Each structure stands twice: as C-alpha cells, then as structure tokens.
Short mmCIF file of C-alpha atoms in Angstrom, two decimals:
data_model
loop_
_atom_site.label_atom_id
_atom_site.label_comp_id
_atom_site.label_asym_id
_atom_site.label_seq_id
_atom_site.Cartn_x
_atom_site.Cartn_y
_atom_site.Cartn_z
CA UNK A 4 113.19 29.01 40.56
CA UNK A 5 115.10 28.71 37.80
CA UNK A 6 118.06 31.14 37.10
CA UNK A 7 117.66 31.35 33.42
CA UNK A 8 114.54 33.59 31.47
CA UNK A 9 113.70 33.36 28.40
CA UNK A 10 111.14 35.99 26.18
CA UNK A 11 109.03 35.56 25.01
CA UNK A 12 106.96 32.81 26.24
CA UNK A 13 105.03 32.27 23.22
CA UNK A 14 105.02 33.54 19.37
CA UNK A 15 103.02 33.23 16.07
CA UNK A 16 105.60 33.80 13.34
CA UNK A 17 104.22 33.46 9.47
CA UNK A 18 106.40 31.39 7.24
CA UNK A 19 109.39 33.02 5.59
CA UNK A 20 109.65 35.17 8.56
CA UNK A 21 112.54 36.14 10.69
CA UNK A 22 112.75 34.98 14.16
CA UNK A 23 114.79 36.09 17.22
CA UNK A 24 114.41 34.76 20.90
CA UNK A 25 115.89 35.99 24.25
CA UNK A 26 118.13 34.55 27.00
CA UNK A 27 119.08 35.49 29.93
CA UNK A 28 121.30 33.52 31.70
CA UNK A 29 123.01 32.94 35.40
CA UNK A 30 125.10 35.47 36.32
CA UNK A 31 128.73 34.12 35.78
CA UNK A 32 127.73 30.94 33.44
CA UNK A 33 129.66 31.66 30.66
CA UNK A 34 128.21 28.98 28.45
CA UNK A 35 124.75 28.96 26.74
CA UNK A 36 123.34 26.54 24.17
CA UNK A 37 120.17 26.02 22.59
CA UNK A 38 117.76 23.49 22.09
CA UNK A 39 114.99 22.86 20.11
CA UNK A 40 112.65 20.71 21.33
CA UNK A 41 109.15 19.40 18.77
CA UNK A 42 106.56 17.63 20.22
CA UNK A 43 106.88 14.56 21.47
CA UNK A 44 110.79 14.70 20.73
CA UNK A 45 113.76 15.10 23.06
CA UNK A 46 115.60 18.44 23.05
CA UNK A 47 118.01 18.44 19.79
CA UNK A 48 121.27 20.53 20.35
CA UNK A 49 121.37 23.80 18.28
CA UNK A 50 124.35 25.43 18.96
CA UNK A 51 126.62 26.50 22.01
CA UNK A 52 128.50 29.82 22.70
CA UNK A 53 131.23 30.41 25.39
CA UNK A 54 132.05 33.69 25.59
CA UNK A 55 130.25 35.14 22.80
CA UNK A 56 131.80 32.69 20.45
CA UNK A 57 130.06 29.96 19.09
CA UNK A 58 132.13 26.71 20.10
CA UNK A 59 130.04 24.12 19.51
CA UNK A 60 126.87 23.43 16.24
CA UNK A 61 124.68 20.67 15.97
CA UNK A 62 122.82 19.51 12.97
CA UNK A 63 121.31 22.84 12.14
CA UNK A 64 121.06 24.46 8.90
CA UNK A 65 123.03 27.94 8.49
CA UNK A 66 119.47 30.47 8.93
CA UNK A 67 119.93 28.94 12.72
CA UNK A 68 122.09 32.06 14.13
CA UNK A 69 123.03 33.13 17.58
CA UNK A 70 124.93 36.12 19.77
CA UNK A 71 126.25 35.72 23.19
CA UNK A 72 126.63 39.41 24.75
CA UNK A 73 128.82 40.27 27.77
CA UNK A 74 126.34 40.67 30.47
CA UNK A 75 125.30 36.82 29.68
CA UNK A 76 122.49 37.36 27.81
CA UNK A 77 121.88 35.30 24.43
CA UNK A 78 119.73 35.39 21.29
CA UNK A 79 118.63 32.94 18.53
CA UNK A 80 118.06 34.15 14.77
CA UNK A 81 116.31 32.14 13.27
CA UNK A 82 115.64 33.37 9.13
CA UNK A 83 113.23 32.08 6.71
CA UNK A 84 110.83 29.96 8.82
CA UNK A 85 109.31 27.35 8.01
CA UNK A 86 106.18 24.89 9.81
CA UNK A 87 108.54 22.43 10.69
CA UNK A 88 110.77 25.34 13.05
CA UNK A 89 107.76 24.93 15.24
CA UNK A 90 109.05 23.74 18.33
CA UNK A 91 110.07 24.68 22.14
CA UNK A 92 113.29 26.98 22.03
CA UNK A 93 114.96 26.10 25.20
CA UNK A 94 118.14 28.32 26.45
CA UNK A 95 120.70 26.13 28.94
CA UNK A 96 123.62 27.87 30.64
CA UNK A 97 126.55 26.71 32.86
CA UNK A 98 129.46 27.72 34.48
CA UNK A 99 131.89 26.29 31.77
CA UNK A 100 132.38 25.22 28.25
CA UNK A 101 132.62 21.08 28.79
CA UNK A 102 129.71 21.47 32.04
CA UNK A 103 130.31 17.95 33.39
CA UNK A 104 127.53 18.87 35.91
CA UNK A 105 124.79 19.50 33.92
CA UNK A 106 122.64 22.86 32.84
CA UNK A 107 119.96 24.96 33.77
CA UNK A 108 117.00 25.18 31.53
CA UNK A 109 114.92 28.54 30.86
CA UNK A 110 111.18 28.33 30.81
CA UNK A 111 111.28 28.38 26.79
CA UNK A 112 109.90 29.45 24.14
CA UNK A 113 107.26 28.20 22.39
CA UNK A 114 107.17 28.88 18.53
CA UNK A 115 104.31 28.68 16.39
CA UNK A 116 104.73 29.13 12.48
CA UNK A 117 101.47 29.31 10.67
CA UNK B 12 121.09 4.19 15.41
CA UNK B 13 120.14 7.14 17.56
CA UNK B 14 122.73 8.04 20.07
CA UNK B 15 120.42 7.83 23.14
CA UNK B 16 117.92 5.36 23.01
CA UNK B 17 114.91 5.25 25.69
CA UNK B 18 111.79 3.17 25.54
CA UNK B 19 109.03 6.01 25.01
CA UNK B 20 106.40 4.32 26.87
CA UNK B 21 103.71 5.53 28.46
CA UNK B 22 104.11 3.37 31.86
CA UNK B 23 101.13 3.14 33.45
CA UNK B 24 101.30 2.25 37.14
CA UNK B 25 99.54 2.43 40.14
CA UNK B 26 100.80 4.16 43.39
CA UNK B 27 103.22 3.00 45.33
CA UNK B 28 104.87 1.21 42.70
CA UNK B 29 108.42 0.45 41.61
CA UNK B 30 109.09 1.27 38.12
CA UNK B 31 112.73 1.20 36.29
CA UNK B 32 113.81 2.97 32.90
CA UNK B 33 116.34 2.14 30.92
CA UNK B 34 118.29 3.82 28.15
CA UNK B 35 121.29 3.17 26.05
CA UNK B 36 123.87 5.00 24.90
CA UNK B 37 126.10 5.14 21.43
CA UNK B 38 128.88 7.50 22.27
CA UNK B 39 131.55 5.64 24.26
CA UNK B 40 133.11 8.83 24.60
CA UNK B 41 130.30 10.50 26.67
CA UNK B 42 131.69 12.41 29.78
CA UNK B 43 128.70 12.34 32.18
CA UNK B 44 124.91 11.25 32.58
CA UNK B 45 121.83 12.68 33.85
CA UNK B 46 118.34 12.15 33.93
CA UNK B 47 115.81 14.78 33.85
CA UNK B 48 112.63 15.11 34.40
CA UNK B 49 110.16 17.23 32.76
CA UNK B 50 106.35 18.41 33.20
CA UNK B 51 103.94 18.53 30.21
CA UNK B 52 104.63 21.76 28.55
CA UNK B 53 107.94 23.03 30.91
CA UNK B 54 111.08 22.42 30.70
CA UNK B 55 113.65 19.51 32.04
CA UNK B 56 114.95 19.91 35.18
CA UNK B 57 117.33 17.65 36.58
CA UNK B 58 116.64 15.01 38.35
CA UNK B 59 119.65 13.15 39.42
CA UNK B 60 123.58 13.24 38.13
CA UNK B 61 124.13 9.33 37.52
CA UNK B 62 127.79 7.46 38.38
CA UNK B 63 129.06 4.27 38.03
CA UNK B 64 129.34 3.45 41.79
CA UNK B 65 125.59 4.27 41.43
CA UNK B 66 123.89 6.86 43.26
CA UNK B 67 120.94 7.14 45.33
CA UNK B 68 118.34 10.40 46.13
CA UNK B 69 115.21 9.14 48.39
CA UNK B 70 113.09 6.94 46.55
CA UNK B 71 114.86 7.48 43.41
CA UNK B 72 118.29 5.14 42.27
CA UNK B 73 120.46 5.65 39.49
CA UNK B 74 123.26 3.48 37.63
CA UNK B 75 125.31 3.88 34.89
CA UNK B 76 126.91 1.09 33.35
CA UNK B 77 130.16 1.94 30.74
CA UNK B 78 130.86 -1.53 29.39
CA UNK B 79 126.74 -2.18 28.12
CA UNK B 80 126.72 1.56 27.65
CA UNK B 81 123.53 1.52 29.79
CA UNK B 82 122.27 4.00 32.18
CA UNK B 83 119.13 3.33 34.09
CA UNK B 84 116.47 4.90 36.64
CA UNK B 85 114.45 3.13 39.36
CA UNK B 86 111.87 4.90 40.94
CA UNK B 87 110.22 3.05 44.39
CA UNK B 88 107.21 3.71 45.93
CA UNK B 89 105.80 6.20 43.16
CA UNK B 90 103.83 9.33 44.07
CA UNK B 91 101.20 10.39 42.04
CA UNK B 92 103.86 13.77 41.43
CA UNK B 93 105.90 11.27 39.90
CA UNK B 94 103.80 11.59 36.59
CA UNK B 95 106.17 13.20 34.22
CA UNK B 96 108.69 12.40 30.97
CA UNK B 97 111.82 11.16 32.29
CA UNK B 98 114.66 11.78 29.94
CA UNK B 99 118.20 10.11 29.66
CA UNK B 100 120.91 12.45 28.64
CA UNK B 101 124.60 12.21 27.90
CA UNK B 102 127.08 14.77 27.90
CA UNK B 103 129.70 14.27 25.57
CA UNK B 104 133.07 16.57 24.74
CA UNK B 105 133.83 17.73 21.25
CA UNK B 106 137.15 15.93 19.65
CA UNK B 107 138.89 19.24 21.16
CA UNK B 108 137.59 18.92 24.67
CA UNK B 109 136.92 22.84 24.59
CA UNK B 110 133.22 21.93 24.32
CA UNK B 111 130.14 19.59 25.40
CA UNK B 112 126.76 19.32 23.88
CA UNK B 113 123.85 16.97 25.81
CA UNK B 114 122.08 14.69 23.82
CA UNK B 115 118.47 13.95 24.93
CA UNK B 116 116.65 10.79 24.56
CA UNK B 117 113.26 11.21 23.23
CA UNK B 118 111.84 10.68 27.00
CA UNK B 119 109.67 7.94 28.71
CA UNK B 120 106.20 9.14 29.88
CA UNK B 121 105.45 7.96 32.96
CA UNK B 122 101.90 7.73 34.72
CA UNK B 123 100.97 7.48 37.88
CA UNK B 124 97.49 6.61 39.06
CA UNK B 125 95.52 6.02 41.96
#
C-alpha cells in the first residue's frame, strides 16, 4: 500500500468557500507536490515544496496555497472556490527535490463544489 | 501544443492481445519518463520507469526515443486486469535544476474484453 494518505477522501464545499486538504507523506521524502486532476484530464501540477518551501508553481492562480510542516505532512488552501476547482487533489512525495525516479501518489481527494 | 501528447482512445481489445501506446513529448529538456497506470476513480501508480536502451517488465515493454521525442508502451498478451488509463509522463527540471514537476498526458483508456 501506498505510503502517502491523504484526508479527507471526499468533500462538498459551496462556492466562495475556503478549502484545505491533508497530506501525509513518506517518512524522509522531503518533497511534496500537488496535483489536480478533473475528469477525464491528466493530473496538472499545482505546486511543489521541499522543505517547507515552495520551490516549484505551476499554472495556478494565487488563492492555490500550500504548507509543508517538519514531520512531512502537507496542506493545500485553496480560497474562494469556484465549480470549476472540482477535481481530484492528489498529494505526490519523494525523496528529493529533482525525483528522477518518480513519486508516490496518495489516495486523493475528491472535491465537490456545488 | 500540449507538452505531452497521448492518443485518448478508448482501445478496445480482446484478450490476449498486443496493444502499443504512444505519446510525444515537447520539452527536450525533460529528465526522465514514466508511465503510469491508473484505475477508474484511484490514483496513478507507476507502472514502469522508461530508458532509451529500452526496458522490459513481463509482458509489458517500454522505449523512449530523444531525437522524435517519443516514448511508447507495448503491452503483450493483455489480461483482462489490464483495463485501466495508461498515462505518459515526463519529468522535467526547473531552469535552476533545484526542482522537477511531472507533466501528465491526458491518459489512454484501455479495455480489455473477453
């Protein structure tokens, strides 16, 4: 099973609401990103963090926030939803910032907003 | 142009078939190439690391080709456990090197039937 949890599994969020999802990675990965994933898309890069600094953004608009803590654990803010934020929230981790070798997926989250 | 580009499908094939994916890639940067596989509603998991040399795990075959920028997937003898989205990623470093995101392709739904 995989090493990385996400919570919750599933949420119902009204639009204009504030958002934030959990992530628990690997012990010792030092790296976790975030994807969002809509249907019938492939996973678009949110952001990265190494170290609990953020190292790395894709095409996200600022109300897309995140915190990397010490004991690997993650978050994503996300502020003002709207429908279109309605998408699987996937957490990756890895050993190191450039992870040549690939990630391990969480579970996800799936995010409703109504 | 997207930067990965994979034919979405469905393929529809019968058991024991071979079946091959392809995918191109924009980025002639990009560090290192997977493909993953994942189950309606879960999330990827990786399948298989792909090299140039090209690389081999059971009934599955991968190979990466720089100069067309084309990365491909040939599965023999397909299960009906097969049945899944396949999706071509790319890792690629930031200008700085002190990062890596993966870019997804949108996935190619595969079916396997008896």
């Amino acid at each position: 099973e995989t090493g990385v949890t996400q919570s919750p599994t599933h949420l119902i969020k009204t639009r204009g609401q504030q958002v934030t999802l959990r992530c628990s990675s690997q012990s010792g990965h030092n790296t976790v990103s975030w994807y969002q994933q809509a249907l019938g898309q492939g996973p678009q890069f949110i952001f990265q963090y190494y170290r609990e600094e953020e190292n790395g953004r894709g095409n996200f608009p600022p109300r897309f926030s995140g915190l990397q803590f010490p004991n690997y654990s993650s978050e994503l803010n996300v502020n003002a939803l709207e429908l279109d934020d309605s998408a699987l929230y996937l957490c990756a981790s890895s050993l190191d910032k450039v992870s040549l070798y690939g990630y391990t997926f969480g579970s996800g989250t799936r995010l409703t907003v109504v | 142009r997207k930067e990965v580009e994979q034919d979405p499908g469905p393929f529809n094939v019968p058991e024991g078939a071979t079946v091959a994916f392809n995918c191109t890639y924009s980025n002639s940067a990009s560090q290192s190439f997977f493909w993953y596989r994942q189950d309606c509603r879960k999330e990827p998991k990786l399948l298989m690391s792909v090299y140039s040399s090209g690389n081999e795990d059971g009934r599955f075959t991968a190979q990466l080709n720089r100069a067309s920028q084309y990365i491909s997937l040939l599965i023999r003898d397909s299960k009906l456990s097969d049945s899944a989205t396949y999706l071509c990623v790319v890792n690629s470093l930031k200008n700085t090197g002190t990062a890596s995101k993966l870019t997804f392709g949108t996935g190619t739904r595969l079916q396997v039937t008896l």
